[in-house]
Coordinates of C-alpha atoms and ligand atoms in Angstrom, one line a residue:
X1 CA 46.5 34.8 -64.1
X2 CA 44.5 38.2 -63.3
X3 CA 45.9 40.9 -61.4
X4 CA 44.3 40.1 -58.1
X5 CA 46.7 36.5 -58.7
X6 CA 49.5 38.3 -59.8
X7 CA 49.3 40.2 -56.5
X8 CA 48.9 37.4 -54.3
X9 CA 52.0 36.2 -56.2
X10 CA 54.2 39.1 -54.9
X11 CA 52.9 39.2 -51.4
X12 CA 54.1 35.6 -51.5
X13 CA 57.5 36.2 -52.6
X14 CA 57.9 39.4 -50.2
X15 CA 56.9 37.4 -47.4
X16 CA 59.0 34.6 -48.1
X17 CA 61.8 37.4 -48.5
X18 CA 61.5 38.4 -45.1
X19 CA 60.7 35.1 -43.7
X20 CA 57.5 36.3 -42.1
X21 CA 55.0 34.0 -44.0
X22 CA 53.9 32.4 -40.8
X23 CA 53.0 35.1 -38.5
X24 CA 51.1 37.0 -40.7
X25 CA 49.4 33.6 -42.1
X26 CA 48.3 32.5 -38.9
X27 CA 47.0 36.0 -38.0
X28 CA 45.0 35.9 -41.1
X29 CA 44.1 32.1 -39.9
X30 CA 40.2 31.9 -41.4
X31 CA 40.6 34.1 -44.3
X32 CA 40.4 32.4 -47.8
X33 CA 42.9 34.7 -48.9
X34 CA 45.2 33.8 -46.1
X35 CA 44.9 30.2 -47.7
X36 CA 45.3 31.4 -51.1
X37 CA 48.5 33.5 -49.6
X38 CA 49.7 29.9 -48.0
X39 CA 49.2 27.5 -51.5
X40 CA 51.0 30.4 -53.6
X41 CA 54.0 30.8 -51.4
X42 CA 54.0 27.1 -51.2
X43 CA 54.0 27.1 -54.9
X44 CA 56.7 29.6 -55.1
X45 CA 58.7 27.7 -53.1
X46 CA 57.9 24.5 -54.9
X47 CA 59.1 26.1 -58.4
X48 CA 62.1 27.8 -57.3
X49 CA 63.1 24.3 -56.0
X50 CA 62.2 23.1 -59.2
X51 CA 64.4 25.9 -60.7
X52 CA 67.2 24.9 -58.7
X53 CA 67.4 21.4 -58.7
X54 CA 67.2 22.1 -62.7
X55 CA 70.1 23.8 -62.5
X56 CA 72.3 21.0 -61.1
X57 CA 73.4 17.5 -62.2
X58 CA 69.6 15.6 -62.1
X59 CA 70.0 11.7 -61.3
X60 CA 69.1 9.7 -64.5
X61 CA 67.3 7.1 -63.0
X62 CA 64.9 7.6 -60.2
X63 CA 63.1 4.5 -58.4
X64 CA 59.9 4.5 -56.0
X65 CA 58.8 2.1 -53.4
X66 CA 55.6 3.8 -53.4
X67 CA 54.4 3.0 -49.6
X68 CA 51.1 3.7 -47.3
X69 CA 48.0 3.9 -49.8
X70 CA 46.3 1.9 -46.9
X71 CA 47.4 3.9 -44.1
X72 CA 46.3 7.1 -46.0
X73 CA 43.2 5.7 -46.5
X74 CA 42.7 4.5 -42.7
X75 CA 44.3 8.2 -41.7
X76 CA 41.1 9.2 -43.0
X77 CA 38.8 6.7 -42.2
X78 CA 38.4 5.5 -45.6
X79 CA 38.8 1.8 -47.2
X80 CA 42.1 0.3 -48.8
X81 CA 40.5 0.7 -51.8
X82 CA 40.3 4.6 -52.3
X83 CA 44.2 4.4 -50.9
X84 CA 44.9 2.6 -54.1
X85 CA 42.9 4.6 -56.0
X86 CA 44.5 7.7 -55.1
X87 CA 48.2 6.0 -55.0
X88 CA 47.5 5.1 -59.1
X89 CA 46.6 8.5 -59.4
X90 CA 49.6 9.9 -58.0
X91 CA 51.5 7.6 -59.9
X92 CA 50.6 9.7 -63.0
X93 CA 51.1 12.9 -61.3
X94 CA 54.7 11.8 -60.5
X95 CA 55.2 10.6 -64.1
X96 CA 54.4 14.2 -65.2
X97 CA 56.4 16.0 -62.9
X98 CA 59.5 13.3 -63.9
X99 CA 59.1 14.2 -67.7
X100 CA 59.1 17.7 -67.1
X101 CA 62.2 17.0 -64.9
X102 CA 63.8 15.2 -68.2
X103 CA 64.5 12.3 -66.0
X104 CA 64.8 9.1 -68.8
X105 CA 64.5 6.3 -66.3
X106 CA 61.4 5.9 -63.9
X107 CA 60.8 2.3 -61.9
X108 CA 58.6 1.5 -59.5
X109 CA 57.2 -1.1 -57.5
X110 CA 53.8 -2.0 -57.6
X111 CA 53.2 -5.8 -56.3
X112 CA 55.8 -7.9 -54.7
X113 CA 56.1 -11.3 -55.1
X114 CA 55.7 -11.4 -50.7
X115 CA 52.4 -9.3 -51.7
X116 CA 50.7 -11.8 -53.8
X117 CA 50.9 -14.5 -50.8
X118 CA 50.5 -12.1 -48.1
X119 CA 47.1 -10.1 -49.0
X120 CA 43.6 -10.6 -49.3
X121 CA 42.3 -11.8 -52.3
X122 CA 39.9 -9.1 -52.7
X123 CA 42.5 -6.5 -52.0
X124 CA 44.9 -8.0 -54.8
X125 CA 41.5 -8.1 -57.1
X126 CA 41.5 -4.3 -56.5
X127 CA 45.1 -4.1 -56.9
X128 CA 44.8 -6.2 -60.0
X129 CA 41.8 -4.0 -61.4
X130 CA 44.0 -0.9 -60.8
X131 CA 46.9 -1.9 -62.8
X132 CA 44.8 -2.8 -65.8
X133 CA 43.1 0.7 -65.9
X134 CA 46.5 2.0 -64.8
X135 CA 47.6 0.5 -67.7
X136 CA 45.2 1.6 -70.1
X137 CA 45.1 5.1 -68.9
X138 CA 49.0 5.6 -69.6
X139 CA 49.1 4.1 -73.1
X140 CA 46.1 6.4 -74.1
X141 CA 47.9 9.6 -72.6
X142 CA 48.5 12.0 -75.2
X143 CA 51.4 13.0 -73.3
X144 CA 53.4 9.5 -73.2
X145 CA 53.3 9.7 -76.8
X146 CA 54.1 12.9 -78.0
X147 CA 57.1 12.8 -74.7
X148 CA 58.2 9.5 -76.3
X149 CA 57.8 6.9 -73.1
X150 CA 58.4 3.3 -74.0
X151 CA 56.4 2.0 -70.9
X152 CA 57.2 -1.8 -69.4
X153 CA 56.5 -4.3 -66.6
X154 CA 58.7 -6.5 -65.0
X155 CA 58.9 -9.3 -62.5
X156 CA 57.4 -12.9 -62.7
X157 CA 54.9 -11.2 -64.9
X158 CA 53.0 -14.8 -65.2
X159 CA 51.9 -15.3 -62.1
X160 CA 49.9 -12.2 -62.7
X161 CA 45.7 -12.9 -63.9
X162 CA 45.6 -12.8 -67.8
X163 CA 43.8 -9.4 -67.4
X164 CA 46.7 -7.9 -66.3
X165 CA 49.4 -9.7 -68.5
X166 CA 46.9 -8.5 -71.4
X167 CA 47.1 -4.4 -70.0
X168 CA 51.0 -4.8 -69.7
X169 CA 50.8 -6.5 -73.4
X170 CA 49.2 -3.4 -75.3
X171 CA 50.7 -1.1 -73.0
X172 CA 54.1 -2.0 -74.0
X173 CA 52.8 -2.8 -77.9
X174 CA 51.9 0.9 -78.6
X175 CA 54.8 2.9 -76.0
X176 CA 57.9 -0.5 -77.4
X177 CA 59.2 2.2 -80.3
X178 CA 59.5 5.3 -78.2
X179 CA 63.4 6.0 -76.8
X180 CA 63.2 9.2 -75.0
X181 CA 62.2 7.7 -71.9
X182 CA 61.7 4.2 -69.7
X183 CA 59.0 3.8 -67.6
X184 CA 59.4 0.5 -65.7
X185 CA 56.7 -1.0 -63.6
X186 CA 58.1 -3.9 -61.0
X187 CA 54.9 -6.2 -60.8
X188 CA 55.2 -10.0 -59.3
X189 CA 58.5 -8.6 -58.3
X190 CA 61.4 -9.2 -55.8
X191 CA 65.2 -8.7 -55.6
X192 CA 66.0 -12.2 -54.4
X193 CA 64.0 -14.0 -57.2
X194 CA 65.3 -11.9 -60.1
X195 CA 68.4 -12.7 -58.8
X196 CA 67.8 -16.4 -58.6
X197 CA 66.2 -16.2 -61.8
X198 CA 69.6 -14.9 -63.6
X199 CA 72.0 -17.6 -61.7
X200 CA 69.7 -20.0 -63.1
X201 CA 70.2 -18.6 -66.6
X202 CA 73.9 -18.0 -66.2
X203 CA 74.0 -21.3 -65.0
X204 CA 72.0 -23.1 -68.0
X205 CA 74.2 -21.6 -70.0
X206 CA 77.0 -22.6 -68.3
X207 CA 75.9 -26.5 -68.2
X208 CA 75.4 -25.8 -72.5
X209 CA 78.9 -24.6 -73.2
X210 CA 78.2 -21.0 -73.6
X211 CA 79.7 -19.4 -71.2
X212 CA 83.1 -20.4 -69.4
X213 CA 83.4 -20.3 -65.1
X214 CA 85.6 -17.5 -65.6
X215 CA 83.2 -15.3 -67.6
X216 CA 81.2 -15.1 -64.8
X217 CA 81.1 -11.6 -63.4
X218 CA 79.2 -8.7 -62.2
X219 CA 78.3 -7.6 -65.4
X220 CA 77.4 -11.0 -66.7
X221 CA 75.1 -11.5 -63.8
X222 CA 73.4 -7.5 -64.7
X223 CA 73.0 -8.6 -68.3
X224 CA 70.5 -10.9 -66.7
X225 CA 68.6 -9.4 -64.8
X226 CA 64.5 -8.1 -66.0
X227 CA 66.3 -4.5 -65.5
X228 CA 69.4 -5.5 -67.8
X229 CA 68.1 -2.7 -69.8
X230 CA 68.4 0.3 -67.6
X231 CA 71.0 2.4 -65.9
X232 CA 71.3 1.2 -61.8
X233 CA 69.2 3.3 -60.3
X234 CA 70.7 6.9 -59.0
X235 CA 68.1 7.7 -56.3
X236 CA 65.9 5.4 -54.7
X237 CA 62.7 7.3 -53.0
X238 CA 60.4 5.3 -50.2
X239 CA 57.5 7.0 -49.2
X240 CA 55.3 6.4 -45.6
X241 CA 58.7 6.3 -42.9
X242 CA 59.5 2.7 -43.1
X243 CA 63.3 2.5 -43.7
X244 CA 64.0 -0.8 -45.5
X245 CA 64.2 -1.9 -49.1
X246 CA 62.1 -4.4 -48.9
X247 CA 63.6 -7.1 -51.7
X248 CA 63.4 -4.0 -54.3
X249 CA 65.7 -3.8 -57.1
X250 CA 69.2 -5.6 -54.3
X251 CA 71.5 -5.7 -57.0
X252 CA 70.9 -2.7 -58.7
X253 CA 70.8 -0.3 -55.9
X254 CA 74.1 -1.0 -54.3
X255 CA 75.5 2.5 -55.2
X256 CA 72.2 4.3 -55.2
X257 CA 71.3 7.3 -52.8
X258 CA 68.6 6.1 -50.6
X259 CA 65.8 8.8 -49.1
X260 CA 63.2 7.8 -46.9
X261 CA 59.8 10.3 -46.1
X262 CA 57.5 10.2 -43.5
X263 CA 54.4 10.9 -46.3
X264 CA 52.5 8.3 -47.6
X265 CA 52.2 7.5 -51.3
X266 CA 48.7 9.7 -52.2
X267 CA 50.0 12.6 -50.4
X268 CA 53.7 12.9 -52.2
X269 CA 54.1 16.1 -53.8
X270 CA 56.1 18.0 -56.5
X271 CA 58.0 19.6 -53.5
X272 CA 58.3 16.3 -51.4
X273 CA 60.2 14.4 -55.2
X274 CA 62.6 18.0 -55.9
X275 CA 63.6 17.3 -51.9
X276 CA 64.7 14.0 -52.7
X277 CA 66.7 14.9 -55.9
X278 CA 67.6 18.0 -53.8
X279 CA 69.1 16.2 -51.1
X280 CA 71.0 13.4 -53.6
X281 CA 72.1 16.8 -55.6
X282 CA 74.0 17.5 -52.1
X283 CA 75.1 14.4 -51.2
X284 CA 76.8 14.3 -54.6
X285 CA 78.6 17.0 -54.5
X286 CA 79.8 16.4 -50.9
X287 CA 81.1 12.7 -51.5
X288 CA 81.5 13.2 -54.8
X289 CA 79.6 9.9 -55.5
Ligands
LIG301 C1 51.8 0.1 -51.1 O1 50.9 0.6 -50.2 C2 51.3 0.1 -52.5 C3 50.9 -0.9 -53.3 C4 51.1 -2.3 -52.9 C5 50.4 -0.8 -54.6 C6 50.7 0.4 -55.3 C7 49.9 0.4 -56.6 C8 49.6 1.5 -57.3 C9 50.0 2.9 -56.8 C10 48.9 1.5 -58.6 C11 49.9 1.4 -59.7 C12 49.3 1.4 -61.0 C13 50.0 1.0 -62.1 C14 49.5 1.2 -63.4 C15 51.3 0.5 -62.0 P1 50.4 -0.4 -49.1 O2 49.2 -1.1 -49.6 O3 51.5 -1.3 -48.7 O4 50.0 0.5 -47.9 P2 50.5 0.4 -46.4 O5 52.0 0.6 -46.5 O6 49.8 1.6 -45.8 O7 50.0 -0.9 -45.9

């Protein structure tokens, strides 16, 4: 950074120390370095979040109902299409900021079974298109590998087109040795049918001897489920204001701190994710949970 940075830097800070940033910004309204004054201190702000969040108790496994890549795109007149587009690339900016966070578990839903009957079939097409370059792009990250990411898709994966069960197939192939962290993709996915899906299991192997009425518990039904792998999910994020779960992950969440914001899914930032864990960080300690 040169000095004229470094300087911007500490008029950042010192404003932000006497809480004037504001004023003075909006004074300064047209001036590029009133705008570079604004990103800095938002960055300062950002990373000293960062530094405190860092210094609490982090939730271990963080799930996203990534919501509003159309309405971005309408917000600014633009097609679905470039909402997905930017929603997939945001998808890898989040990964980044959760390995830098140390968080081992990220999920998140990206089709829903209701979303397979309920859209166009050239949006899906798009959808579809994304997920295998989605896909692709993540498996050939330098970063996954040398961070360790063992990357995987669940959900009625075979109602997905071939292209797609082919991206998840090499995608898992060249991430399935790595330990240090789970990246889980819900795809063809909903709550009710994984559910379903494990009765029907438990109950198969009830009908074949192997396992007696009484062995039927919680954990016997969690051992079944596409997620039987993973932690329950500590925080649950949805982006774009709607307030619902939407058939995401029922069972696991049922102890899981729920936070809703208003932003849609392209325009999530570092500072909008260290809120979240911010405000689970509190709850925490309040409740104890
Ligand atoms: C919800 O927004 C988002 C989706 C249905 C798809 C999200 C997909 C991606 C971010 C790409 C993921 C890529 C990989 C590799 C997994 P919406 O269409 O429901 O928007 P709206 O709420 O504004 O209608």
């Amino acid at each position: 950074m040169g000095r004229i940075g470094q300087a911007l830097d500490g008029t950042a800070r010192w404003l932000l120390k006497w809480r004037i940033i504001r004023g003075p910004a909006r004074y300064l309204a047209n001036s590029r370095y009133a705008y570079s004054i604004i990103s800095r201190t938002d960055r300062v702000r950002t990373n000293r979040l960062r530094d405190r969040i860092k210094r609490s108790e982090m939730p271990q496994h963080v799930s996203i109902i990534m919501d509003g890549n159309r309405r971005f795109a309408w917000s600014q007149e633009l097609g679905r299409e470039v909402g997905h587009q930017h929603g997939k690339e945001k998808l890898k900016e989040v990964m980044d900021w959760i390995l830098d966070l140390k968080i081992p578990y990220l999920t998140v839903y990206a089709l829903s079974t209701e979303n397979m009957t309920g859209r166009e079939d050239d949006e899906l097409d798009t959808l579809y298109d994304l997920y295998v370059t989605g896909f692709q792009e993540i498996c050939s990250d330098p970063k996954i590998h040398s961070s360790g990411v063992k990357v995987q898709a669940v959900g009625r994966l075979e109602l997905l087109p071939e292209r797609v069960q082919n991206a998840i197939k090499v995608a898992e192939e060249k991430t399935g040795e790595y330990t240090n962290f789970l990246f889980t993709v819900c795809l063809a996915y909903g709550g009710r049918e994984e559910i379903v899906d494990a009765v029907r299991e438990l109950a198969d192997d009830h009908a074949q001897g192997k396992i007696s009425l009484d062995a039927i518990d919680t954990d016997a039904i969690s051992n079944r489920l596409y997620t039987a792998d993973l932690p329950d999910p500590d925080l649950v994020i949805r982006t774009s204001g709607e307030e619902r779960i939407s058939n995401f992950l029922l069972w696991q969440i049922a102890y899981s701190e729920l936070h809703f914001t208003d932003v849609h899914w392209p325009s999530f930032s570092r500072n909008d994710l260290y809120e979240a864990i911010d405000s689970y960080q509190k709850r925490k300690r309040r409740y104890g949970l």
